[in-house]
């Protein structure tokens, strides 16, 4: 019987990958962990039906064994010692739902090194260390699965790794932070101010008491890093994602956008052009008739444009206990089905030399809202600055003159221009004595 | 080393499932077959990168070896003898893109019986024999993959089998026939009559010269049968799908629908309620703000409502050489990755007793368009019939009075009612002397 150069078909003797019973070690027993445990233990779902094997929850790691939880575990399953899972040769799959990098990172490395398969929901670990961990997994003929790290119940990670694997990915355009999308939807539909919408999101549990990670785009940059690393098979870091938050948006931006035929959405975008990848998270104007403009509330959506499949859009619930459990159990099923095969998942580095293009090289259309002195000639000066920067104007709106402050609001949209030119022009506008404020600058995604 | 009860971890000796080189036998070399061959042979895509193994196109079955094709094959690959593929123990995966049931069905059975993995685009075979073939695959520890049979480049089949496997599926609502959707989009946006829109679709190659399979919903019923069999793991037959085509639609239906806040889409729906599944394909009114209403042209969309993930919508190109190639190569990647595992795919029968609910038991809202004599009291008589059937009216529109024929057009929408009651009421209306014609009856999907 032929074998691959790397691994014998039998696998290491301490790794019974084709055994009839598959043992799970669960690390973390919070909202998601209890959901996963309940589903594996539950009577409605039979892992044996789906995979042909019995799946057994052997150990659950908790910080405090004395706490009561809403899921009852069989005797002897609970432990406070990670080694009970990591050094048990009979545990085949480790499900990590602790979050954070410490100690999760070390646990994942230790498990992979001993050939255990990992299913994780940990977006921070996967964003910062994904390709390194994927390499470690391949070296140990283990699978590393992380569907739950991006997009909740939307099966985007699995599809990037499996179903869409034949495609060169041209671009990913996504709405992958439900908190932000809830706030923007509220501002758009009800004219709510940012702070008020944020307060409501916090009251409903959609935003944390310190909402920085969500509203400043950090959470989305983690998720985009994960997707881009899969799409372009190069190790990206979250710090390579250009990031703008949503806190500068004001109700009138939504009114102007609507008048111009757009919605405002916080997009996470990765695209490949001429050997360079551009990674960015920012609120942008999206044509009202585009599907991404219809993604409302806490929903997420990801549009992947592949060389063969064309644009494929996924839309669904981006967070919550049940959708995350759906993703994790789906990964467990996949891990079980692939046990025994010595064909591990995606090679994380395909050897192509991709650079990350700086934001200054972006070519985009722009929306600019300015507060100016209500004097003749102001618009001419602004138009002159744009013209000098080779930026041509698409539309101008002038509204909301305030006699008491002698100021007016001007909104300008441009044709495609280079970001650096636009930033230079904005700087020059700010220096004009008649310009009181550049209130907002947004990019327009066609 | 532990082994499963069914199969030894090593597999049968004539099935080198962990070999470093994986050999493909391709059956069918038309538009899709050449696309698949070009992709496997092409230099831009490395199967080794993705799967860790070399994938080799060993044989390609054609009917006529003398025809010239736009893909050049290495010497000795072309054959006109199916046995060259089916009896070659070194061929691991058979890709079947011949279409039709004969001889494809027998080839698939023969290949699975000898433990070869099958990747097929054959919706007819999968709709009529899917669960039987899945059982045969499991018995022989082979994988049977059929992503390309539904939804072109949309990864819906794989997601049903893998990523969403943890979910009980409550419903599937889909637009899975691009020809029909092209025609309906044309009629809606341009007011085109059905025959004219069909002619245009034929001229563009979107509809065949005999368009029956598409416009009467037969193609969609095949695809729905495949999805329902996966979702509910019971053997359904296409004949169990209630089917209505789109040829009765007239331009004014689209005008009335728009006025009422709806789009008209041909939907393929499966849903499970109280232990019974309902399967249906028909043109229906969809709320204009729902994502399915935005699916235009030759695009497809599938919305799966799962017990954990909630509603997940997939949108993309439903047909064509490149999207179909994306689906097939994705399946080949999956088949390669799972080789060596003795955990085959989904058990096709989960043992639950599901019945198919007859269409008469459907509960739905309705849209009815009638041509009536322009006389007083007609509406009262119609309302009486509906009231007698316990069907309550939601809205009434009366337009398009034609003085020359002394007729008027009435459109009625109802609150939810039982289909059988509605059919009885329609029969009673038809019998009224003042009702010249029940022009159209459509269901309203909320």
Coordinates of C-alpha atoms in Angstrom, one line a residue, chain A residues 72-273:
Chain A
X72 CA -25.2 19.0 33.9
X73 CA -22.1 17.0 33.1
X74 CA -21.5 13.3 33.8
X75 CA -19.4 12.6 36.9
X76 CA -15.7 13.0 36.5
X77 CA -15.9 15.1 33.4
X78 CA -15.2 18.5 35.0
X79 CA -11.6 19.4 35.7
X80 CA -9.6 22.5 36.6
X81 CA -6.4 21.0 35.3
X82 CA -5.6 21.6 31.6
X83 CA -3.1 18.7 31.5
X84 CA -6.0 16.3 32.1
X85 CA -7.0 17.2 28.5
X86 CA -3.7 18.0 26.9
X87 CA -1.8 14.9 28.0
X88 CA -4.7 12.4 27.6
X89 CA -3.8 10.2 24.6
X90 CA -7.4 9.2 24.3
X91 CA -8.6 12.7 23.6
X92 CA -8.7 13.2 19.9
X93 CA -10.2 16.7 19.5
X94 CA -9.8 19.7 21.7
X95 CA -12.5 22.4 21.5
X96 CA -11.1 25.7 22.7
X97 CA -13.7 28.3 23.7
X98 CA -11.8 30.2 26.4
X99 CA -11.0 33.3 24.4
X100 CA -7.9 35.6 24.7
X101 CA -4.4 34.6 23.9
X102 CA -3.1 33.5 27.3
X103 CA -3.3 30.6 28.1
X104 CA -5.3 29.5 25.0
X105 CA -2.4 30.0 22.6
X106 CA -0.1 27.6 24.6
X107 CA -2.9 25.0 25.0
X108 CA -3.6 25.0 21.3
X109 CA 0.1 24.6 20.5
X110 CA 0.5 21.8 23.0
X111 CA -2.5 20.0 21.7
X112 CA -1.5 20.3 18.0
X113 CA 2.0 19.2 18.8
X114 CA 0.7 15.9 20.2
X115 CA -1.4 15.4 17.1
X116 CA -4.8 16.4 18.6
X117 CA -7.2 18.2 16.3
X118 CA -8.2 21.7 17.4
X119 CA -11.6 23.3 17.0
X120 CA -11.5 26.9 18.2
X121 CA -13.6 30.0 18.3
X122 CA -10.7 32.2 19.2
X123 CA -10.5 35.0 16.7
X124 CA -7.6 36.8 18.5
X125 CA -5.4 33.8 18.5
X126 CA -6.3 32.9 14.9
X127 CA -5.7 36.5 13.7
X128 CA -2.4 36.8 15.4
X129 CA -1.0 33.3 15.0
X130 CA -3.2 31.5 12.4
X131 CA -0.7 30.6 9.7
X132 CA 1.9 29.6 12.3
X133 CA -0.6 27.3 14.0
X134 CA -1.8 25.9 10.6
X135 CA 1.8 25.0 9.8
X136 CA 2.1 23.3 13.2
X137 CA -1.1 21.4 12.5
X138 CA 0.1 20.2 9.2
X139 CA 3.5 19.1 10.7
X140 CA 1.6 16.9 13.2
X141 CA -1.1 15.7 10.7
X142 CA -3.7 17.4 12.8
X143 CA -6.6 19.6 11.7
X144 CA -7.1 23.1 13.0
X145 CA -10.6 24.3 12.5
X146 CA -11.9 27.8 13.4
X147 CA -15.3 28.4 11.8
X148 CA -16.6 30.1 14.9
X149 CA -13.9 32.7 14.8
X150 CA -15.6 34.7 12.0
X151 CA -19.2 35.4 11.2
X152 CA -21.0 33.3 13.9
X153 CA -23.3 30.9 12.1
X154 CA -22.2 31.8 8.6
X155 CA -20.1 29.0 7.2
X156 CA -17.5 31.3 5.7
X157 CA -14.3 29.8 7.1
X158 CA -15.1 26.3 6.0
X159 CA -16.2 27.5 2.6
X160 CA -12.9 29.3 2.1
X161 CA -11.0 26.2 3.1
X162 CA -13.1 23.6 1.3
X163 CA -15.9 24.4 -1.0
X164 CA -14.3 27.4 -2.6
X165 CA -10.8 26.1 -2.5
X166 CA -10.5 26.0 -6.3
X167 CA -10.8 29.8 -6.6
X168 CA -8.3 32.6 -6.6
X169 CA -9.9 35.1 -4.4
X170 CA -10.1 38.5 -6.0
X171 CA -11.8 40.2 -3.0
X172 CA -13.7 39.8 0.2
X173 CA -16.2 42.5 1.2
X174 CA -17.9 42.0 4.5
X175 CA -19.9 43.2 7.4
X176 CA -18.5 41.2 10.2
X177 CA -19.1 43.1 13.3
X178 CA -22.7 42.9 14.5
X179 CA -22.4 45.6 17.2
X180 CA -21.3 48.2 14.7
X181 CA -24.0 47.1 12.2
X182 CA -26.7 47.3 14.9
X183 CA -25.6 50.9 15.7
X184 CA -25.4 52.0 12.1
X185 CA -28.8 50.4 11.3
X186 CA -30.3 52.3 14.3
X187 CA -28.7 55.6 13.1
X188 CA -29.9 55.1 9.5
X189 CA -33.5 54.0 10.2
X190 CA -34.3 56.1 13.2
X191 CA -32.0 59.1 12.9
X192 CA -30.5 58.2 16.3
X193 CA -27.2 59.9 17.3
X194 CA -24.1 57.7 17.7
X195 CA -23.9 57.9 21.5
X196 CA -27.5 57.1 21.9
X197 CA -27.4 54.1 19.5
X198 CA -24.3 52.8 21.3
X199 CA -26.1 53.1 24.7
X200 CA -29.1 51.1 23.3
X201 CA -26.7 48.4 22.0
X202 CA -25.1 48.2 25.4
X203 CA -28.4 48.0 27.2
X204 CA -29.4 45.1 24.9
X205 CA -26.1 43.3 25.4
X206 CA -25.0 43.8 21.8
X207 CA -22.1 46.0 22.9
X208 CA -19.7 45.6 25.8
X209 CA -19.3 48.2 28.6
X210 CA -16.0 49.1 26.9
X211 CA -17.0 49.0 23.3
X212 CA -13.7 50.1 21.8
X213 CA -12.9 46.8 20.1
X214 CA -16.1 46.8 18.2
X215 CA -16.7 50.5 17.4
X216 CA -13.1 51.2 16.4
X217 CA -13.0 48.2 14.0
X218 CA -10.4 46.1 16.0
X219 CA -12.7 43.1 16.2
X220 CA -13.4 43.4 12.4
X221 CA -9.7 43.7 11.7
X222 CA -9.1 40.4 13.5
X223 CA -11.7 38.6 11.5
X224 CA -10.6 40.2 8.2
X225 CA -7.0 39.1 9.0
X226 CA -8.3 35.5 9.4
X227 CA -10.2 35.6 6.1
X228 CA -7.4 37.3 4.2
X229 CA -4.8 34.7 5.5
X230 CA -7.1 31.9 4.2
X231 CA -7.8 33.7 0.9
X232 CA -4.2 34.7 0.0
X233 CA -2.4 32.1 2.0
X234 CA 0.1 34.5 3.5
X235 CA 0.6 35.4 7.1
X236 CA -1.1 38.8 7.7
X237 CA -1.2 40.6 11.0
X238 CA -4.2 42.6 12.3
X239 CA -1.8 45.6 12.5
X240 CA -1.6 45.5 8.7
X241 CA -5.3 46.3 8.4
X242 CA -6.1 50.0 7.9
X243 CA -8.8 50.8 10.5
X244 CA -11.3 53.5 11.0
X245 CA -14.2 53.4 13.6
X246 CA -17.7 54.6 13.3
X247 CA -17.8 57.2 16.2
X248 CA -17.4 60.2 13.9
X249 CA -20.6 59.5 12.0
X250 CA -23.5 61.9 12.5
X251 CA -27.2 61.6 11.7
X252 CA -26.9 63.9 8.7
X253 CA -24.3 61.6 7.1
X254 CA -27.1 59.0 6.8
X255 CA -29.5 61.6 5.4
X256 CA -27.0 62.7 2.8
X257 CA -26.1 59.1 1.9
X258 CA -29.7 58.2 1.4
X259 CA -30.3 61.2 -0.8
X260 CA -27.3 60.2 -2.9
X261 CA -28.6 56.6 -3.2
X262 CA -26.4 54.9 -0.6
X263 CA -26.4 53.2 2.8
X264 CA -23.6 53.6 5.3
X265 CA -22.0 50.3 6.4
X266 CA -18.8 49.5 8.2
X267 CA -17.1 47.2 5.7
X268 CA -14.1 44.9 6.2
X269 CA -12.4 44.6 2.8
X270 CA -9.5 42.6 1.4
X271 CA -8.6 42.7 -2.2
X272 CA -5.8 41.6 -4.4
X273 CA -4.5 43.7 -7.3

